PDB file of C-alpha atoms in Angstrom:
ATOM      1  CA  UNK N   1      16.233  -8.021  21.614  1.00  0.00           C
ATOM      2  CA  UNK N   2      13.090  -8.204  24.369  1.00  0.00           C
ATOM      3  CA  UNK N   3      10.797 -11.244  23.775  1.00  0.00           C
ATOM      4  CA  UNK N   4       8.581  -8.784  21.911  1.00  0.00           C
ATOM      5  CA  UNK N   5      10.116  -8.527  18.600  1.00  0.00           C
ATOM      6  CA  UNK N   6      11.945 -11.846  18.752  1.00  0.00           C
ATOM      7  CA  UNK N   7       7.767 -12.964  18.073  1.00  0.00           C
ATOM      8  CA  UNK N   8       7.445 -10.682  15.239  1.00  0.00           C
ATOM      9  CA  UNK N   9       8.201 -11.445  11.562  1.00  0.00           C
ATOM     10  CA  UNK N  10      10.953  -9.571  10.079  1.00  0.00           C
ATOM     11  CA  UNK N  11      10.850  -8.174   6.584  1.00  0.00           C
ATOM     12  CA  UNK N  12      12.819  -6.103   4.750  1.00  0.00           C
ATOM     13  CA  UNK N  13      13.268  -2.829   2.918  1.00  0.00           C
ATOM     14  CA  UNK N  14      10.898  -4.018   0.350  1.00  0.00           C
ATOM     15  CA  UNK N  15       8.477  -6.551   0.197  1.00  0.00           C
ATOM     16  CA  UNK N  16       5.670  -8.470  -2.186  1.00  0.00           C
ATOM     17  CA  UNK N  17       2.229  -7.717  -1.147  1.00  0.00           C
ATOM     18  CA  UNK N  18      -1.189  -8.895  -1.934  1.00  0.00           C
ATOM     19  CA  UNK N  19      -4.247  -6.766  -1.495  1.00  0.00           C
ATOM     20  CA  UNK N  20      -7.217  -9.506  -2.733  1.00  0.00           C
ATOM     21  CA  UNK N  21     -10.393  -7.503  -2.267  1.00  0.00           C
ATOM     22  CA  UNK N  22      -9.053  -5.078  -4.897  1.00  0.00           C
ATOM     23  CA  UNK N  23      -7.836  -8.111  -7.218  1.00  0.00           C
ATOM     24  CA  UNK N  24      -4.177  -6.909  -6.686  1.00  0.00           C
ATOM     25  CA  UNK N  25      -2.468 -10.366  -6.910  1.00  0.00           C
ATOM     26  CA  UNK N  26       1.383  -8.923  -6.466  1.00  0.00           C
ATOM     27  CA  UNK N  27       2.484  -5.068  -6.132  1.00  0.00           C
ATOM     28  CA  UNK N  28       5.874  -4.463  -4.724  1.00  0.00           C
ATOM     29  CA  UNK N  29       6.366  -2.209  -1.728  1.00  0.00           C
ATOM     30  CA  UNK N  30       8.737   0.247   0.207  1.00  0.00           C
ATOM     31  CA  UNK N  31       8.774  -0.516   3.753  1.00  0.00           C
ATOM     32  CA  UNK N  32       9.300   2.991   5.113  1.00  0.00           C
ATOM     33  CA  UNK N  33       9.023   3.570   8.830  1.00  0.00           C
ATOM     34  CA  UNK N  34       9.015   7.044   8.406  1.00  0.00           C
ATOM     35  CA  UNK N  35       6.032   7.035   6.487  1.00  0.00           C
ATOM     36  CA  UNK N  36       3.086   7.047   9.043  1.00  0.00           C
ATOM     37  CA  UNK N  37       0.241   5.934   6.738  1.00  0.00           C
ATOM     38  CA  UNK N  38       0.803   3.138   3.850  1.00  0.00           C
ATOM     39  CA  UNK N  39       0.024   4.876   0.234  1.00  0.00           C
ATOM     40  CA  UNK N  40      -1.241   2.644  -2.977  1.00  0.00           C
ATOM     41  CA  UNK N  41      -0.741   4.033  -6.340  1.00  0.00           C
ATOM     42  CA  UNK N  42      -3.600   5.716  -8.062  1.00  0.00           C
ATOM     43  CA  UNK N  43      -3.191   7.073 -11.397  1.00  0.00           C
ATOM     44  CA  UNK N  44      -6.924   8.517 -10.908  1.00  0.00           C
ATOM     45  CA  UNK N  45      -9.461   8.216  -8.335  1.00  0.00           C
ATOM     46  CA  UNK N  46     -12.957   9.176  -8.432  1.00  0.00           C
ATOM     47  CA  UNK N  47     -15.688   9.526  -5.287  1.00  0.00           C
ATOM     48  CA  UNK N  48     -18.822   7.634  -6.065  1.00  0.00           C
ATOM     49  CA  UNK N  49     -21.828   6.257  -4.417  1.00  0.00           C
ATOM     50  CA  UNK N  50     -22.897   2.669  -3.775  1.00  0.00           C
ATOM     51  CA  UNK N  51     -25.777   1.741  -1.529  1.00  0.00           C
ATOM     52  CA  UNK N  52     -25.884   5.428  -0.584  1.00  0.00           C
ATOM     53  CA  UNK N  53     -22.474   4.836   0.792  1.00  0.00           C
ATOM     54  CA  UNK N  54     -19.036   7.109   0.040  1.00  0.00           C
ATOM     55  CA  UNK N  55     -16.934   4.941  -2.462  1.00  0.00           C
ATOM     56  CA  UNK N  56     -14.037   5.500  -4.304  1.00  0.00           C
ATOM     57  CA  UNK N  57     -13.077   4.003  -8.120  1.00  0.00           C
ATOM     58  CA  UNK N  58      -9.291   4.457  -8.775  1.00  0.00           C
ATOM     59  CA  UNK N  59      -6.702   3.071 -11.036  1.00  0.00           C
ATOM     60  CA  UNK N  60      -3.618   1.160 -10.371  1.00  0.00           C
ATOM     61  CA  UNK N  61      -0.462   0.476 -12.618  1.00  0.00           C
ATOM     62  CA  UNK N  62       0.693  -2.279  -9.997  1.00  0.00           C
ATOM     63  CA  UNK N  63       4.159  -2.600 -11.679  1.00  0.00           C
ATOM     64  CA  UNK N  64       6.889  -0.601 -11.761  1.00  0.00           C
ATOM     65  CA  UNK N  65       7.878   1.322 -15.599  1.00  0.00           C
ATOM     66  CA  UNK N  66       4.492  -0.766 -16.364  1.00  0.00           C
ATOM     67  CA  UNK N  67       1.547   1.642 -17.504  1.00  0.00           C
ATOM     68  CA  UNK N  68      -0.044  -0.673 -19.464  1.00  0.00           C
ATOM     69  CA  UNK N  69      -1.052  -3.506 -16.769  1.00  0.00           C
ATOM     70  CA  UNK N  70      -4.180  -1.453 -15.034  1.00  0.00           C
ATOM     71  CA  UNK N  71      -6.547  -2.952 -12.661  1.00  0.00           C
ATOM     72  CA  UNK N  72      -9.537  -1.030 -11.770  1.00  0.00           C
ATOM     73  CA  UNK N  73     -10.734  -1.271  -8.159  1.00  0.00           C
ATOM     74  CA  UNK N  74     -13.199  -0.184  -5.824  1.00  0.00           C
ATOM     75  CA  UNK N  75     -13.606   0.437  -2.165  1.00  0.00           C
ATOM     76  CA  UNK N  76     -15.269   2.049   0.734  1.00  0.00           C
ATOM     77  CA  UNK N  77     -14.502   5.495   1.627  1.00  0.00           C
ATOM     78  CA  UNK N  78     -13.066   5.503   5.310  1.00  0.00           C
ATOM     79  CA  UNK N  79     -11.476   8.750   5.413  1.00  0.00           C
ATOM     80  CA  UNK N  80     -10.067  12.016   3.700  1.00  0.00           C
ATOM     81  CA  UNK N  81      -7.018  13.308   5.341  1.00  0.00           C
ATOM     82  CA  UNK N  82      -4.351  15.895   4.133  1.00  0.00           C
ATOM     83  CA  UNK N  83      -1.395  14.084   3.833  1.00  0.00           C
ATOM     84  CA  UNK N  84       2.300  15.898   3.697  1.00  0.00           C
ATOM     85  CA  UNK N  85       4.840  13.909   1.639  1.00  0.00           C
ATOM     86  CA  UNK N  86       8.719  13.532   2.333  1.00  0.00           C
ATOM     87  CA  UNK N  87       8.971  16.311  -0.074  1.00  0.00           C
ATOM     88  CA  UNK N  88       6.622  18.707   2.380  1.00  0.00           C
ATOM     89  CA  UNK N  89       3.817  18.742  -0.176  1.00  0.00           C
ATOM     90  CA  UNK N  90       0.525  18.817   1.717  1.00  0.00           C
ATOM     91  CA  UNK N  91      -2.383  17.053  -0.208  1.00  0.00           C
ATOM     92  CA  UNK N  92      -6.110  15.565   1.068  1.00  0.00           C
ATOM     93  CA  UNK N  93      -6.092  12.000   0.471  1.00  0.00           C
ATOM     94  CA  UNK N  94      -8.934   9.272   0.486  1.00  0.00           C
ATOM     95  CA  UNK N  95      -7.995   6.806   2.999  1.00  0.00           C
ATOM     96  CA  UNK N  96      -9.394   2.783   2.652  1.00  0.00           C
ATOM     97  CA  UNK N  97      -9.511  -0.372   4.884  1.00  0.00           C
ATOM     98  CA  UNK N  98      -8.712  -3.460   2.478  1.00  0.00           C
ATOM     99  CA  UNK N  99      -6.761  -6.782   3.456  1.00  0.00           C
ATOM    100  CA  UNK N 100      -3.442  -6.903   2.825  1.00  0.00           C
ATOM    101  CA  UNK N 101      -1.686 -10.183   2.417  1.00  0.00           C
ATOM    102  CA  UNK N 102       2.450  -9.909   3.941  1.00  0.00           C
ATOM    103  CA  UNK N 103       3.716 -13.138   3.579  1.00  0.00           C
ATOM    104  CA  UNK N 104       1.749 -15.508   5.708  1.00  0.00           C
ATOM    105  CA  UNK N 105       0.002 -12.542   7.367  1.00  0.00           C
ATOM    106  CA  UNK N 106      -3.068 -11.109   6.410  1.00  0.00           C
ATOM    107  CA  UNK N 107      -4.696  -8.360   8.390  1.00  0.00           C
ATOM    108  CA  UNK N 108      -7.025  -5.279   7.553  1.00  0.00           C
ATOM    109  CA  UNK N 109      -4.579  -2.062   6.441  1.00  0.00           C
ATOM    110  CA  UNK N 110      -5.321   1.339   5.501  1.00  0.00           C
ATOM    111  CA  UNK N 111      -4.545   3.199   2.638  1.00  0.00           C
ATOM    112  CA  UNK N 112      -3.928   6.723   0.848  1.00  0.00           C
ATOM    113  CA  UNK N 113      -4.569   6.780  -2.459  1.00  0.00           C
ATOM    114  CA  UNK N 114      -1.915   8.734  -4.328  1.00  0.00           C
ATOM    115  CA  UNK N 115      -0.547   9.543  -7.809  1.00  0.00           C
ATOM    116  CA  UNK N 116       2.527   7.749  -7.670  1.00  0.00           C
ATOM    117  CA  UNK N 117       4.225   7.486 -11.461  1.00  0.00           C
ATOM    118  CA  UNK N 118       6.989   9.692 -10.829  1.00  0.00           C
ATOM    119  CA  UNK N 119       7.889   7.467  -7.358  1.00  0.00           C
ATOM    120  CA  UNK N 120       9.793   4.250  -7.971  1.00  0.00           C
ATOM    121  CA  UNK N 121       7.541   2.167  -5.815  1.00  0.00           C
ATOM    122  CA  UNK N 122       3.791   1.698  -6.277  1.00  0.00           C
ATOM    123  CA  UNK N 123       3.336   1.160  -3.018  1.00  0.00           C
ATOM    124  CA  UNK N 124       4.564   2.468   0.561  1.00  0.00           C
ATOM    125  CA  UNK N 125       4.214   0.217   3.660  1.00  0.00           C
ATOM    126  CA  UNK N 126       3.877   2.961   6.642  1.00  0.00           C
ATOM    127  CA  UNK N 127       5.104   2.300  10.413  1.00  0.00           C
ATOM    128  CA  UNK N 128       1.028   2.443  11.428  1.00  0.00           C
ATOM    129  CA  UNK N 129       0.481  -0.937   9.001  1.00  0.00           C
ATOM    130  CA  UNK N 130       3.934  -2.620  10.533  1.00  0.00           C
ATOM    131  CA  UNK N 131       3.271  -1.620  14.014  1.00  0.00           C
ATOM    132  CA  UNK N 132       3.484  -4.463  16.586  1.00  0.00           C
ATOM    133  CA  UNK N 133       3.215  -7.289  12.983  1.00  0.00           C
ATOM    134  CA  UNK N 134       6.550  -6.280  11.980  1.00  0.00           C
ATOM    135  CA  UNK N 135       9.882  -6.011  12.837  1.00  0.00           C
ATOM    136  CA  UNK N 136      12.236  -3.865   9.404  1.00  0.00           C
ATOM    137  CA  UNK N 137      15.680  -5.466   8.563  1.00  0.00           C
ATOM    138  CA  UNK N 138      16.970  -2.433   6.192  1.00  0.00           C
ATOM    139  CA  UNK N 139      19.920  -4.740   4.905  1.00  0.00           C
ATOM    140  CA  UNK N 140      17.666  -7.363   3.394  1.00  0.00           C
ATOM    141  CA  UNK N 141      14.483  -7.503   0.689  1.00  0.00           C
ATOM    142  CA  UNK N 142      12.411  -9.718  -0.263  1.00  0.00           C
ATOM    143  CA  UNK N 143      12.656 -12.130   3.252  1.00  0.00           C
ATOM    144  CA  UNK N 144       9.035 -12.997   2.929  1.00  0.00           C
ATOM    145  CA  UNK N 145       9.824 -14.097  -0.956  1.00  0.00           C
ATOM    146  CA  UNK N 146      10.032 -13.224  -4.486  1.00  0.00           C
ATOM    147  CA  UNK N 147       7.620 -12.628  -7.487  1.00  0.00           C
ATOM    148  CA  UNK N 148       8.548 -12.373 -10.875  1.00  0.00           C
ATOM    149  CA  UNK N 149       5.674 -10.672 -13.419  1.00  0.00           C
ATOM    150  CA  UNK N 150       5.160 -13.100 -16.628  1.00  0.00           C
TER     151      UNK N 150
END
């Protein structure tokens, strides 16, 4: 292994995260490196307009089987793309810049917001967010720790 990713933090196939500026304490991820772009569950998002500014106002269900826990955020617009999922459905996307806390790492990440109810993670971790943080251990989970919803 070069010197290179002996420095970088291993995780595994799926991972705790934090994202505080959208008061998102805990949402478990999917660490998939053949994901390019990390996607956040959405059940609806909405365009609006603060300070003259492109926002968006979505919903997340941050828990898995858990409709009823919602939290209501909103961010900066920093992109719409057309995203194609693994299933080769093409869709257009808004794309976000929020902090995103991996363990003891926190570092600015972006994000597609996506319907994802029928998916059994809320959250994807692309190979752009773990690029040159990360090294992916895909026989392990949870190296960077374990939360358990009250």
């Amino acid at each position: 292994m070069s010197k290179k990713n002996t420095e970088r933090q291993a995780v595994g196939w799926r991972e705790w995260v934090s994202l505080p500026e959208l008061g998102i304490g805990h949402i478990k991820v999917k660490v998939d490196t053949g994901a390019r772009t990390s996607s956040l569950h959405a059940y609806f998002v909405e365009p609006i307009v603060k300070a003259r500014k492109r926002w968006v106002r979505f919903g997340v269900h941050p828990y898995q089987r858990d409709k009823r826990t919602t939290i209501i955020c909103e961010a900066p617009v920093l992109d719409q793309r057309w995203v194609t999922d693994s299933g080769g459905h093409r869709e257009k996307r808004y794309v976000i810049m929020t902090a995103m806390q991996l363990g003891d790492h926190r570092f600015p990440a972006e994000l597609t917001l996506t319907n994802r109810d029928n998916m059994m993670f809320r959250m994807l971790l692309g190979r752009t967010t773990l690029k040159k943080r990360f090294i992916v251990d895909p026989a392990r989970s949870y190296v960077l720790g374990h939360f358990k919803k009250n």
